[in-house]
Short mmCIF file of C-alpha atoms and ligand atoms in Angstrom, two decimals:
data_model
loop_
_atom_site.label_atom_id
_atom_site.label_comp_id
_atom_site.label_asym_id
_atom_site.label_seq_id
_atom_site.Cartn_x
_atom_site.Cartn_y
_atom_site.Cartn_z
CA UNK A 1 -15.02 32.55 -12.44
CA UNK A 2 -11.43 31.95 -13.63
CA UNK A 3 -9.35 29.54 -11.55
CA UNK A 4 -6.56 31.05 -9.46
CA UNK A 5 -4.18 28.13 -10.09
CA UNK A 6 -3.76 25.35 -12.62
CA UNK A 7 -2.58 22.15 -10.98
CA UNK A 8 -1.62 19.02 -12.90
CA UNK A 9 -0.89 15.53 -11.66
CA UNK A 10 0.80 12.98 -13.91
CA UNK A 11 -0.22 9.45 -12.84
CA UNK A 12 -3.84 8.66 -11.94
CA UNK A 13 -3.05 5.80 -9.57
CA UNK A 14 -3.83 4.99 -5.94
CA UNK A 15 -1.87 8.06 -4.87
CA UNK A 16 -2.45 10.60 -7.66
CA UNK A 17 -6.22 10.08 -7.99
CA UNK A 18 -7.31 10.45 -4.35
CA UNK A 19 -4.74 13.17 -3.55
CA UNK A 20 -5.87 15.37 -6.41
CA UNK A 21 -9.53 14.69 -5.66
CA UNK A 22 -8.92 16.01 -2.14
CA UNK A 23 -7.13 19.15 -3.38
CA UNK A 24 -10.00 19.83 -5.80
CA UNK A 25 -12.56 19.21 -3.07
CA UNK A 26 -10.89 21.54 -0.57
CA UNK A 27 -9.89 24.23 -3.08
CA UNK A 28 -12.68 25.06 -5.53
CA UNK A 29 -10.62 28.07 -6.63
CA UNK A 30 -8.03 25.78 -8.30
CA UNK A 31 -8.37 23.77 -11.46
CA UNK A 32 -6.98 20.28 -10.90
CA UNK A 33 -6.28 17.98 -13.85
CA UNK A 34 -5.06 14.39 -13.53
CA UNK A 35 -3.47 12.83 -16.61
CA UNK A 36 -2.35 9.30 -17.27
CA UNK A 37 -0.87 7.37 -20.20
CA UNK A 38 -3.43 4.64 -19.67
CA UNK A 39 -6.68 5.61 -21.46
CA UNK A 40 -8.63 2.81 -19.78
CA UNK A 41 -7.73 4.14 -16.36
CA UNK A 42 -8.71 7.67 -17.34
CA UNK A 43 -12.04 6.42 -18.71
CA UNK A 44 -12.68 4.65 -15.40
CA UNK A 45 -11.95 7.82 -13.43
CA UNK A 46 -14.50 9.54 -15.66
CA UNK A 47 -17.11 6.81 -15.10
CA UNK A 48 -19.37 5.76 -12.22
CA UNK A 49 -17.07 2.85 -11.54
CA UNK A 50 -13.79 4.35 -10.29
CA UNK A 51 -10.63 2.28 -10.87
CA UNK A 52 -9.90 1.98 -7.15
CA UNK A 53 -12.05 1.21 -4.14
CA UNK A 54 -11.48 3.62 -1.29
CA UNK A 55 -14.12 4.54 1.32
CA UNK A 56 -15.39 8.11 0.76
CA UNK A 57 -13.62 8.55 -2.60
CA UNK A 58 -16.73 8.24 -4.78
CA UNK A 59 -18.48 11.12 -3.02
CA UNK A 60 -15.50 13.48 -3.32
CA UNK A 61 -14.90 12.67 -6.99
CA UNK A 62 -18.58 13.03 -7.84
CA UNK A 63 -18.84 16.42 -6.17
CA UNK A 64 -15.81 17.89 -8.00
CA UNK A 65 -15.49 16.09 -11.34
CA UNK A 66 -16.37 18.35 -14.23
CA UNK A 67 -16.34 21.43 -11.95
CA UNK A 68 -12.69 21.79 -10.96
CA UNK A 69 -11.42 18.20 -11.21
CA UNK A 70 -10.67 16.68 -14.61
CA UNK A 71 -9.22 13.35 -15.76
CA UNK A 72 -7.59 13.23 -19.15
CA UNK A 73 -4.99 11.58 -21.38
CA UNK A 74 -3.81 14.90 -22.79
CA UNK A 75 -0.50 14.99 -20.98
CA UNK A 76 1.25 17.56 -23.18
CA UNK A 77 -1.60 20.02 -23.01
CA UNK A 78 -1.79 19.52 -19.26
CA UNK A 79 1.91 20.31 -18.88
CA UNK A 80 1.64 23.48 -20.98
CA UNK A 81 -1.30 24.80 -18.96
CA UNK A 82 -0.19 23.99 -15.43
CA UNK A 83 1.85 26.08 -13.01
CA UNK A 84 2.33 23.23 -10.57
CA UNK A 85 2.91 19.63 -11.69
CA UNK A 86 2.69 16.74 -9.27
CA UNK A 87 4.38 13.58 -10.51
CA UNK A 88 2.86 10.39 -9.19
CA UNK A 89 3.86 7.76 -11.73
CA UNK A 90 4.83 4.36 -10.45
CA UNK A 91 8.37 3.51 -9.41
CA UNK A 92 8.32 -0.29 -9.03
CA UNK A 93 11.24 -2.48 -8.02
CA UNK A 94 13.62 -2.93 -10.93
CA UNK A 95 13.22 -6.37 -12.48
CA UNK A 96 16.31 -6.33 -14.70
CA UNK A 97 20.00 -5.38 -14.83
CA UNK A 98 21.94 -3.67 -12.06
CA UNK A 99 19.93 -3.48 -8.83
CA UNK A 100 17.31 -5.99 -10.04
CA UNK A 101 14.97 -6.95 -7.21
CA UNK A 102 16.15 -4.05 -5.01
CA UNK A 103 16.52 -0.67 -6.68
CA UNK A 104 13.66 1.52 -7.86
CA UNK A 105 12.91 1.40 -11.57
CA UNK A 106 13.00 5.05 -12.56
CA UNK A 107 12.25 4.65 -16.27
CA UNK A 108 8.71 6.12 -16.06
CA UNK A 109 10.01 8.86 -13.86
CA UNK A 110 12.73 9.85 -16.30
CA UNK A 111 10.37 9.67 -19.27
CA UNK A 112 7.97 11.96 -17.46
CA UNK A 113 10.76 14.44 -16.63
CA UNK A 114 11.82 14.57 -20.31
CA UNK A 115 8.24 15.05 -21.39
CA UNK A 116 7.82 17.99 -18.99
CA UNK A 117 11.05 19.53 -20.28
CA UNK A 118 9.97 19.16 -23.91
CA UNK A 119 6.49 20.63 -23.46
CA UNK A 120 6.96 23.35 -20.86
CA UNK A 121 6.87 26.92 -22.16
CA UNK A 122 6.88 28.73 -18.83
CA UNK A 123 8.13 28.39 -15.25
CA UNK A 124 6.86 25.25 -13.50
CA UNK A 125 6.99 23.86 -10.01
CA UNK A 126 7.53 20.10 -10.17
CA UNK A 127 6.41 18.16 -7.12
CA UNK A 128 7.69 14.65 -6.45
CA UNK A 129 4.72 12.73 -5.06
CA UNK A 130 5.95 9.22 -5.79
CA UNK A 131 8.28 7.63 -3.27
CA UNK A 132 11.77 7.87 -4.66
CA UNK A 133 15.37 7.12 -3.74
CA UNK A 134 17.04 10.04 -2.00
CA UNK A 135 18.74 12.38 -4.51
CA UNK A 136 16.20 11.72 -7.28
CA UNK A 137 15.37 15.43 -7.32
CA UNK A 138 18.93 16.09 -8.44
CA UNK A 139 18.48 13.75 -11.41
CA UNK A 140 15.15 15.41 -12.12
CA UNK A 141 16.75 18.88 -12.12
CA UNK A 142 19.48 17.67 -14.44
CA UNK A 143 16.99 16.27 -16.92
CA UNK A 144 14.83 19.38 -16.79
CA UNK A 145 17.76 21.69 -17.48
CA UNK A 146 19.52 19.52 -20.02
CA UNK A 147 18.27 21.43 -23.03
CA UNK A 148 18.89 24.96 -24.20
CA UNK A 149 15.70 26.38 -22.87
CA UNK A 150 14.83 29.52 -20.91
CA UNK A 151 12.23 27.76 -18.85
CA UNK A 152 12.97 27.60 -15.15
CA UNK A 153 11.90 24.65 -13.00
CA UNK A 154 11.79 24.26 -9.23
CA UNK A 155 11.68 20.70 -7.96
CA UNK A 156 10.02 19.98 -4.60
CA UNK A 157 9.61 16.77 -2.66
CA UNK A 158 6.19 16.22 -1.10
CA UNK A 159 5.88 12.53 -0.20
CA UNK A 160 2.43 11.10 0.34
CA UNK A 161 1.85 9.29 3.64
CA UNK A 162 -1.72 8.12 3.01
CA UNK A 163 -2.54 4.49 3.71
CA UNK A 164 -4.97 2.58 1.52
CA UNK A 165 -8.39 1.98 2.96
CA UNK A 166 -8.14 5.22 4.96
CA UNK A 167 -6.82 7.44 2.15
CA UNK A 168 -9.60 10.01 2.33
CA UNK A 169 -9.36 10.40 6.09
CA UNK A 170 -5.54 10.56 5.88
CA UNK A 171 -5.70 13.23 3.17
CA UNK A 172 -8.33 15.26 4.95
CA UNK A 173 -6.67 15.12 8.35
CA UNK A 174 -3.00 14.23 7.85
CA UNK A 175 -0.57 13.77 10.78
CA UNK A 176 1.78 15.98 8.80
CA UNK A 177 2.42 17.30 5.31
CA UNK A 178 6.11 17.32 4.44
CA UNK A 179 7.54 19.64 1.82
CA UNK A 180 11.22 19.57 0.93
CA UNK A 181 12.87 22.21 -1.21
CA UNK A 182 16.19 23.63 -2.27
CA UNK A 183 17.22 26.36 0.14
CA UNK A 184 17.62 28.92 -2.66
CA UNK A 185 15.30 31.96 -2.93
CA UNK A 186 13.51 30.33 -5.86
CA UNK A 187 13.24 26.97 -4.05
CA UNK A 188 11.83 28.61 -0.94
CA UNK A 189 9.32 30.59 -3.02
CA UNK A 190 8.15 27.40 -4.73
CA UNK A 191 7.88 25.68 -1.35
CA UNK A 192 5.73 28.51 -0.01
CA UNK A 193 3.40 28.17 -2.99
CA UNK A 194 2.85 24.51 -2.20
CA UNK A 195 2.40 25.28 1.51
CA UNK A 196 -0.33 27.73 0.50
CA UNK A 197 -2.26 24.94 -1.28
CA UNK A 198 -2.27 22.64 1.75
CA UNK A 199 -2.99 25.54 4.11
CA UNK A 200 -6.49 25.62 2.61
CA UNK A 201 -7.37 22.79 4.98
CA UNK A 202 -4.32 21.67 6.98
CA UNK A 203 -3.25 23.66 10.05
CA UNK A 204 0.13 25.40 9.83
CA UNK A 205 1.80 23.39 12.58
CA UNK A 206 1.17 20.20 10.61
CA UNK A 207 2.82 21.48 7.44
CA UNK A 208 6.52 20.92 7.91
CA UNK A 209 9.32 21.94 5.60
CA UNK A 210 12.83 20.59 5.23
CA UNK A 211 15.68 20.36 2.82
CA UNK A 212 14.82 18.31 -0.22
CA UNK A 213 17.02 15.29 0.60
CA UNK A 214 15.59 14.98 4.11
CA UNK A 215 12.12 14.97 2.63
CA UNK A 216 12.92 12.24 0.10
CA UNK A 217 14.65 10.15 2.75
CA UNK A 218 11.92 10.68 5.38
CA UNK A 219 9.36 8.84 3.28
CA UNK A 220 11.57 5.77 2.93
CA UNK A 221 12.43 5.86 6.62
CA UNK A 222 8.80 6.33 7.71
CA UNK A 223 7.80 3.20 5.80
CA UNK A 224 10.85 1.33 7.08
CA UNK A 225 9.94 2.18 10.70
CA UNK A 226 6.31 1.14 10.25
CA UNK A 227 7.17 -2.18 8.66
CA UNK A 228 9.94 -2.77 11.20
CA UNK A 229 7.32 -2.65 13.97
CA UNK A 230 5.25 -5.30 12.18
CA UNK A 231 8.27 -7.55 11.62
CA UNK A 232 9.29 -7.06 15.25
CA UNK A 233 5.92 -8.23 16.58
CA UNK A 234 5.68 -10.98 13.96
CA UNK A 235 9.11 -12.31 14.91
CA UNK A 236 7.83 -12.67 18.48
CA UNK A 237 4.76 -14.63 17.33
CA UNK A 238 7.10 -17.49 16.44
CA UNK A 239 8.49 -17.46 19.97
CA UNK A 240 4.98 -17.22 21.48
CA UNK A 241 3.93 -20.32 19.58
CA UNK A 242 6.83 -22.23 21.17
CA UNK A 243 6.36 -20.93 24.71
CA UNK A 244 2.57 -20.66 25.23
CA UNK A 245 2.85 -16.89 25.58
CA UNK A 246 0.07 -14.95 23.86
CA UNK A 247 1.07 -12.29 21.32
CA UNK A 248 -2.00 -10.12 21.98
CA UNK A 249 -1.12 -9.95 25.67
CA UNK A 250 2.55 -9.29 24.93
CA UNK A 251 1.72 -6.55 22.37
CA UNK A 252 -0.65 -4.92 24.84
CA UNK A 253 1.91 -4.94 27.64
CA UNK A 254 4.65 -3.58 25.39
CA UNK A 255 2.45 -1.06 23.58
CA UNK A 256 1.10 0.49 26.77
CA UNK A 257 4.52 1.98 27.36
CA UNK A 258 3.87 5.44 26.01
CA UNK A 259 7.39 5.49 24.57
CA UNK A 260 6.50 2.53 22.36
CA UNK A 261 2.81 3.15 21.62
CA UNK A 262 0.22 0.59 20.60
CA UNK A 263 -0.10 1.16 16.85
CA UNK A 264 1.29 -1.17 14.18
CA UNK A 265 1.76 -3.98 16.67
CA UNK A 266 -0.95 -6.28 15.26
CA UNK A 267 0.55 -9.66 14.58
CA UNK A 268 -0.26 -10.90 11.10
CA UNK A 269 0.49 -13.35 8.38
CA UNK A 270 2.88 -10.68 7.07
CA UNK A 271 2.67 -7.18 5.67
CA UNK A 272 1.84 -6.50 2.05
CA UNK A 273 1.02 -3.49 -0.10
CA UNK A 274 2.86 -1.74 -2.87
CA UNK A 275 5.11 0.31 -0.61
CA UNK A 276 6.66 -1.41 2.38
CA UNK A 277 8.79 -4.05 0.70
CA UNK A 278 9.73 -1.81 -2.21
CA UNK A 279 10.72 1.08 0.01
CA UNK A 280 12.80 -0.97 2.44
CA UNK A 281 14.63 -2.68 -0.41
CA UNK A 282 15.24 0.75 -1.87
CA UNK A 283 16.69 1.91 1.43
CA UNK A 284 18.83 -1.23 1.60
CA UNK A 285 20.07 -0.62 -1.94
CA UNK A 286 20.95 2.98 -1.17
CA UNK A 287 22.86 1.99 1.96
CA UNK A 288 24.84 -0.60 0.00
CA UNK A 289 25.50 1.97 -2.71
CA UNK A 290 27.10 4.21 -0.10
CA UNK A 291 29.08 1.30 1.36
CA UNK A 292 26.96 1.07 4.52
CA UNK A 293 26.57 -2.70 4.63
CA UNK A 294 25.81 -2.93 8.36
CA UNK A 295 22.92 -0.51 7.99
CA UNK A 296 21.70 -2.30 4.87
CA UNK A 297 21.76 -5.69 6.62
CA UNK A 298 19.83 -4.29 9.57
CA UNK A 299 16.92 -3.09 7.42
CA UNK A 300 17.02 -6.09 5.13
CA UNK A 301 16.15 -8.18 8.19
CA UNK A 302 12.68 -6.57 8.22
CA UNK A 303 11.91 -8.05 4.81
CA UNK A 304 13.48 -11.39 5.72
CA UNK A 305 11.23 -11.74 8.79
CA UNK A 306 8.21 -10.91 6.63
CA UNK A 307 9.08 -13.68 4.17
CA UNK A 308 9.69 -16.05 7.08
CA UNK A 309 6.29 -15.21 8.58
CA UNK A 310 4.43 -16.08 5.36
CA UNK A 311 6.43 -19.29 4.97
CA UNK A 312 5.80 -20.22 8.61
CA UNK A 313 2.05 -19.75 8.16
CA UNK A 314 1.97 -22.32 5.37
CA UNK A 315 4.17 -24.75 7.31
CA UNK A 316 1.81 -24.43 10.31
CA UNK A 317 -1.16 -25.30 8.07
CA UNK A 318 0.69 -28.25 6.65
CA UNK A 319 1.76 -29.67 9.99
CA UNK A 320 -1.67 -29.10 11.62
CA UNK A 321 -3.41 -30.90 8.76
CA UNK A 322 -1.38 -34.08 9.20
CA UNK A 323 1.39 -33.09 6.77
CA UNK A 324 -0.65 -33.44 3.63
CA UNK A 325 -2.83 -30.96 1.80
CA UNK A 326 -3.21 -32.93 -1.42
CA UNK A 327 -6.82 -32.81 -2.58
CA UNK A 328 -7.92 -30.78 0.49
CA UNK A 329 -10.01 -27.67 -0.05
CA UNK A 330 -8.77 -24.55 1.70
CA UNK A 331 -10.81 -21.37 1.71
CA UNK A 332 -8.91 -18.06 1.90
CA UNK A 333 -10.95 -15.44 3.74
CA UNK A 334 -9.71 -12.27 2.10
CA UNK A 335 -7.16 -11.66 -0.63
CA UNK A 336 -6.57 -7.89 -0.35
CA UNK A 337 -3.32 -6.90 1.39
CA UNK A 338 -5.40 -5.19 4.10
CA UNK A 339 -9.06 -4.50 4.81
CA UNK A 340 -11.13 -1.82 3.05
CA UNK A 341 -9.27 -1.97 -0.23
CA UNK A 342 -9.44 -4.08 -3.36
CA UNK A 343 -5.67 -3.76 -3.78
CA UNK A 344 -3.71 -7.02 -3.73
CA UNK A 345 -0.23 -5.75 -4.55
CA UNK A 346 2.32 -7.79 -2.55
CA UNK A 347 -0.56 -9.31 -0.59
CA UNK A 348 0.64 -12.20 1.58
CA UNK A 349 -2.38 -14.10 0.21
CA UNK A 350 -0.66 -14.37 -3.19
CA UNK A 351 2.36 -16.15 -1.73
CA UNK A 352 0.21 -18.37 0.48
CA UNK A 353 -2.22 -19.36 -2.28
CA UNK A 354 0.69 -20.35 -4.52
CA UNK A 355 2.42 -22.36 -1.78
CA UNK A 356 -0.79 -24.19 -0.87
CA UNK A 357 -1.33 -25.07 -4.50
CA UNK A 358 2.23 -26.41 -4.69
CA UNK A 359 1.10 -28.80 -1.94
CA UNK A 360 -1.76 -29.75 -4.28
CA UNK A 361 -4.46 -28.17 -2.16
CA UNK A 362 -7.57 -26.83 -3.88
CA UNK A 363 -8.09 -23.12 -3.20
CA UNK A 364 -11.32 -21.18 -2.82
CA UNK A 365 -10.93 -17.42 -2.56
CA UNK A 366 -13.49 -15.05 -1.11
CA UNK A 367 -13.07 -11.28 -0.67
CA UNK A 368 -15.57 -8.40 -0.70
CA UNK A 369 -13.50 -6.21 -3.07
CA UNK A 370 -10.44 -8.00 -4.38
CA UNK A 371 -11.66 -10.96 -6.43
CA UNK A 372 -10.89 -9.35 -9.79
CA UNK A 373 -7.33 -8.57 -8.74
CA UNK A 374 -6.97 -12.06 -7.23
CA UNK A 375 -7.89 -13.57 -10.61
CA UNK A 376 -5.18 -11.49 -12.30
CA UNK A 377 -2.57 -12.36 -9.64
CA UNK A 378 -3.17 -16.09 -9.94
CA UNK A 379 -3.73 -16.22 -13.66
CA UNK A 380 -1.89 -19.17 -15.24
CA UNK A 381 -1.01 -20.83 -11.91
CA UNK A 382 -1.41 -24.56 -12.12
CA UNK A 383 -4.04 -26.03 -9.80
CA UNK A 384 -7.69 -25.77 -8.84
CA UNK A 385 -8.86 -22.31 -7.78
CA UNK A 386 -12.33 -20.83 -7.51
CA UNK A 387 -13.46 -17.31 -6.68
CA UNK A 388 -16.68 -16.92 -4.72
CA UNK A 389 -17.97 -13.65 -3.30
CA UNK A 390 -20.17 -15.14 -0.58
CA UNK A 391 -18.10 -16.51 2.37
CA UNK A 392 -20.75 -19.15 3.26
CA UNK A 393 -20.79 -20.54 -0.24
CA UNK A 394 -16.99 -20.27 -0.48
CA UNK A 395 -16.33 -22.30 2.68
CA UNK A 396 -18.98 -24.92 1.91
CA UNK A 397 -17.28 -28.33 1.61
CA UNK A 398 -13.84 -27.01 2.61
CA UNK A 399 -11.42 -28.67 5.04
CA UNK A 400 -9.97 -25.41 6.33
CA UNK A 401 -10.38 -21.64 6.40
CA UNK A 402 -7.33 -19.37 6.41
CA UNK A 403 -7.98 -15.71 7.26
CA UNK A 404 -5.76 -13.54 5.08
CA UNK A 405 -7.37 -10.10 5.41
CA UNK A 406 -8.89 -8.44 8.48
CA UNK A 407 -12.25 -7.59 6.82
CA UNK A 408 -14.72 -6.77 9.59
CA UNK A 409 -17.45 -8.75 7.87
CA UNK A 410 -15.63 -11.99 8.81
CA UNK A 411 -16.03 -11.33 12.53
CA UNK A 412 -19.83 -11.24 12.24
CA UNK A 413 -20.34 -14.48 10.29
CA UNK A 414 -22.48 -17.36 11.52
CA UNK A 415 -19.67 -19.85 12.19
CA UNK A 416 -22.09 -22.55 13.41
CA UNK A 417 -23.54 -22.58 9.92
CA UNK A 418 -20.09 -22.55 8.34
CA UNK A 419 -18.89 -25.41 10.57
CA UNK A 420 -21.87 -27.57 9.59
CA UNK A 421 -21.05 -27.16 5.90
CA UNK A 422 -17.34 -28.02 6.20
CA UNK A 423 -15.47 -31.35 6.05
CA UNK A 424 -14.50 -32.64 9.54
CA UNK A 425 -12.13 -32.22 11.26
CA UNK A 426 -12.54 -28.55 10.33
CA UNK A 427 -9.66 -26.11 10.76
CA UNK A 428 -9.36 -22.34 11.04
CA UNK A 429 -6.01 -20.61 10.65
CA UNK A 430 -6.50 -17.01 11.70
CA UNK A 431 -3.72 -15.07 9.99
CA UNK A 432 -5.00 -11.81 11.45
CA UNK A 433 -6.20 -12.84 14.93
CA UNK A 434 -9.58 -11.22 14.32
CA UNK A 435 -11.92 -14.08 15.20
CA UNK A 436 -13.24 -15.23 18.58
CA UNK A 437 -11.04 -18.30 18.94
CA UNK A 438 -12.64 -19.73 22.08
CA UNK A 439 -16.05 -19.58 20.50
CA UNK A 440 -14.85 -21.24 17.29
CA UNK A 441 -13.25 -23.99 19.36
CA UNK A 442 -16.52 -24.54 21.24
CA UNK A 443 -18.36 -24.85 17.93
CA UNK A 444 -16.00 -27.67 16.99
CA UNK A 445 -13.23 -26.04 14.95
CA UNK A 446 -9.54 -26.71 15.47
CA UNK A 447 -8.23 -23.18 15.78
CA UNK A 448 -4.73 -21.97 14.97
CA UNK A 449 -4.19 -18.27 15.69
CA UNK A 450 -0.92 -16.40 15.10
CA UNK A 451 1.34 -16.27 18.14
CA UNK A 452 -1.07 -18.00 20.54
CA UNK A 453 -1.50 -21.60 21.65
CA UNK A 454 -3.74 -23.50 19.23
CA UNK A 455 -7.12 -24.79 20.43
CA UNK A 456 -7.59 -28.31 19.14
CA UNK A 457 -9.87 -31.26 19.80
CA UNK A 458 -7.20 -33.90 19.20
C1 UDX B 1 2.81 5.50 -7.14
C2 UDX B 1 4.19 4.89 -7.04
O1 UDX B 1 4.12 3.54 -7.45
C3 UDX B 1 4.77 4.87 -5.67
O2 UDX B 1 6.17 4.71 -5.75
C4 UDX B 1 4.57 6.11 -4.95
O3 UDX B 1 4.83 5.89 -3.60
C5 UDX B 1 3.23 6.71 -5.16
O4 UDX B 1 2.83 6.72 -6.53
P1 UDX B 1 0.44 4.35 -7.00
O5 UDX B 1 -0.32 5.59 -7.21
O6 UDX B 1 -0.06 3.33 -6.02
O7 UDX B 1 1.89 4.65 -6.46
O8 UDX B 1 0.81 3.68 -8.39
P2 UDX B 1 -0.18 3.22 -9.53
O9 UDX B 1 -1.53 2.97 -8.97
O10 UDX B 1 0.53 2.16 -10.27
O11 UDX B 1 -0.33 4.54 -10.44
C6 UDX B 1 0.63 5.05 -11.27
C7 UDX B 1 -0.05 5.60 -12.50
O12 UDX B 1 0.90 6.31 -13.31
C8 UDX B 1 -0.68 4.54 -13.40
O13 UDX B 1 -2.05 4.83 -13.61
C9 UDX B 1 0.11 4.64 -14.72
O14 UDX B 1 -0.67 4.37 -15.86
C10 UDX B 1 0.59 6.07 -14.67
N1 UDX B 1 1.79 6.33 -15.49
C11 UDX B 1 2.86 5.51 -15.40
C12 UDX B 1 1.81 7.43 -16.33
O15 UDX B 1 0.83 8.16 -16.44
N2 UDX B 1 2.92 7.68 -17.06
C13 UDX B 1 4.02 6.86 -17.02
O16 UDX B 1 5.00 7.10 -17.73
C14 UDX B 1 3.98 5.73 -16.16
C1 UDX B 2 1.72 2.30 4.04
C2 UDX B 2 1.96 3.43 5.04
O1 UDX B 2 1.15 3.20 6.21
C3 UDX B 2 1.63 4.77 4.43
O2 UDX B 2 1.95 5.82 5.34
C4 UDX B 2 2.42 4.93 3.14
O3 UDX B 2 2.08 6.15 2.50
C5 UDX B 2 2.17 3.78 2.19
O4 UDX B 2 2.46 2.54 2.85
P1 UDX B 2 -0.43 0.99 3.19
O5 UDX B 2 0.54 0.04 2.59
O6 UDX B 2 -1.54 1.50 2.35
O7 UDX B 2 0.32 2.27 3.76
O8 UDX B 2 -1.13 0.28 4.46
P2 UDX B 2 -0.72 0.01 5.97
O9 UDX B 2 -1.91 0.27 6.80
O10 UDX B 2 0.53 0.66 6.37
O11 UDX B 2 -0.52 -1.58 5.98
C6 UDX B 2 0.54 -2.21 5.29
C7 UDX B 2 0.55 -3.68 5.60
O12 UDX B 2 0.92 -3.94 6.95
C8 UDX B 2 -0.81 -4.36 5.41
O13 UDX B 2 -0.63 -5.62 4.80
C9 UDX B 2 -1.32 -4.50 6.81
O14 UDX B 2 -2.26 -5.53 6.97
C10 UDX B 2 -0.04 -4.80 7.56
N1 UDX B 2 -0.09 -4.48 9.00
C11 UDX B 2 -0.32 -3.21 9.41
C12 UDX B 2 0.14 -5.49 9.94
O15 UDX B 2 0.36 -6.65 9.58
N2 UDX B 2 0.11 -5.17 11.27
C13 UDX B 2 -0.10 -3.91 11.71
O16 UDX B 2 -0.10 -3.69 12.94
C14 UDX B 2 -0.33 -2.89 10.76
#
């Protein structure tokens, strides 16, 4: 049976791979091809060992790959054949020149746009999947039409709101799908074509449309709002630690107001992940670009509090352990930026591991999925580090445990056994408030949660 649509995605990353796998899974009538410049990544997508860990992803890829889902490095051929092209290449923070450390680096984006222009022989709908500064679609349109060429392109914005660790659930049952388009007849027609794809499994009231700039901006603002909630609660943990208030009780009391809601109010050692910091800094950069310094300063505060929270965590460890960590062994429980992923991009654990090593502590890292990435992140850092999968073995002989990631497996460990194997006095710094602190204290640990009075035997 011939396919009714040819869909291409450029960029087989955390976003492109799972999103396209879901479209292929829900729409057997479409042919979905994912291309990437990185042949190793493509080979991994074609193997039994997928390049990313995401619950439920393996099953979906296995049931569609080779039938209507294909991974390939043949970008030019993919462009020629497709009617709809999703672009999901990475847009990291610029590390050089104007806007370094703040603005999005759009070099891959622009290269991809030029490549589409050079290869396309017929009308294409180009869908921005990556998170981008508002008005990027305009630049995209300019690049696509910059050559004498009869080919017509429609650019849409369709930001992805999936969170790692729950990507499959988020894709299958999204809160909303947002599609932004030009309000021209051709733009609206392109938009309707994309709506039709999602309508295969998402109900109509959850597919919302808007003008293209609102759509681009909404993604940045959504991430800014989410991270602002975390920084808000984290800022209050510092005050709780001074006043004997308990952050869990405060968050519960505040979150039960239905106008506030209880999600994204979990105090933590700080937020990580590839998106939050990058997107807020992008928003800040845009505001400054338009001369809106007050607005920029407001949002920049969210990142500043996050840095402060990570710094504070290390200072708390240092002061609790008698102001010296030299030669002490500290075990990091978790290295991923959140549970249920092997991703460590911008993980607070990276910052904390480096700071602890600056204090000459010896670090032992344990994580169910992220040890390979941890090795890459800490490659070349001076100091003693080991990587041990088993948490019992990892904490054996350590002076302290610091919980970095809220992996559920840590809540079910035999802490009596762990306590016996550690150097005394033994410390636990719970950077995620996931453990039973009273119980740990009764076992003998000195317990330092986030935003709650410590429980110590001194
Ligand atoms: C990406 C963007 O980083 C982010 O801004 C956006 O919000 C969603 O898409 P992610 O999928 O997590 O996020 O990025 P990554 O896992 O780094 O994947 C990007 C892929 O694009 C990589 O596999 C890379 O090899 C590929 N790529 C990059 C290309 O195929 N062509 C390029 O020119 C550049
Ligand atoms: C985020 C957005 O949620 C998603 O919509 C967007 O598409 C990409 O960015 P992600 O970064 O994958 O997704 O994970 P998320 O669950 O948002 O967590 C981000 C960070 O915040 C993690 O480090 C997490 O541990 C932390 N966090 C989250 C908290 O510290 N407290 C909370 O209450 C929630």
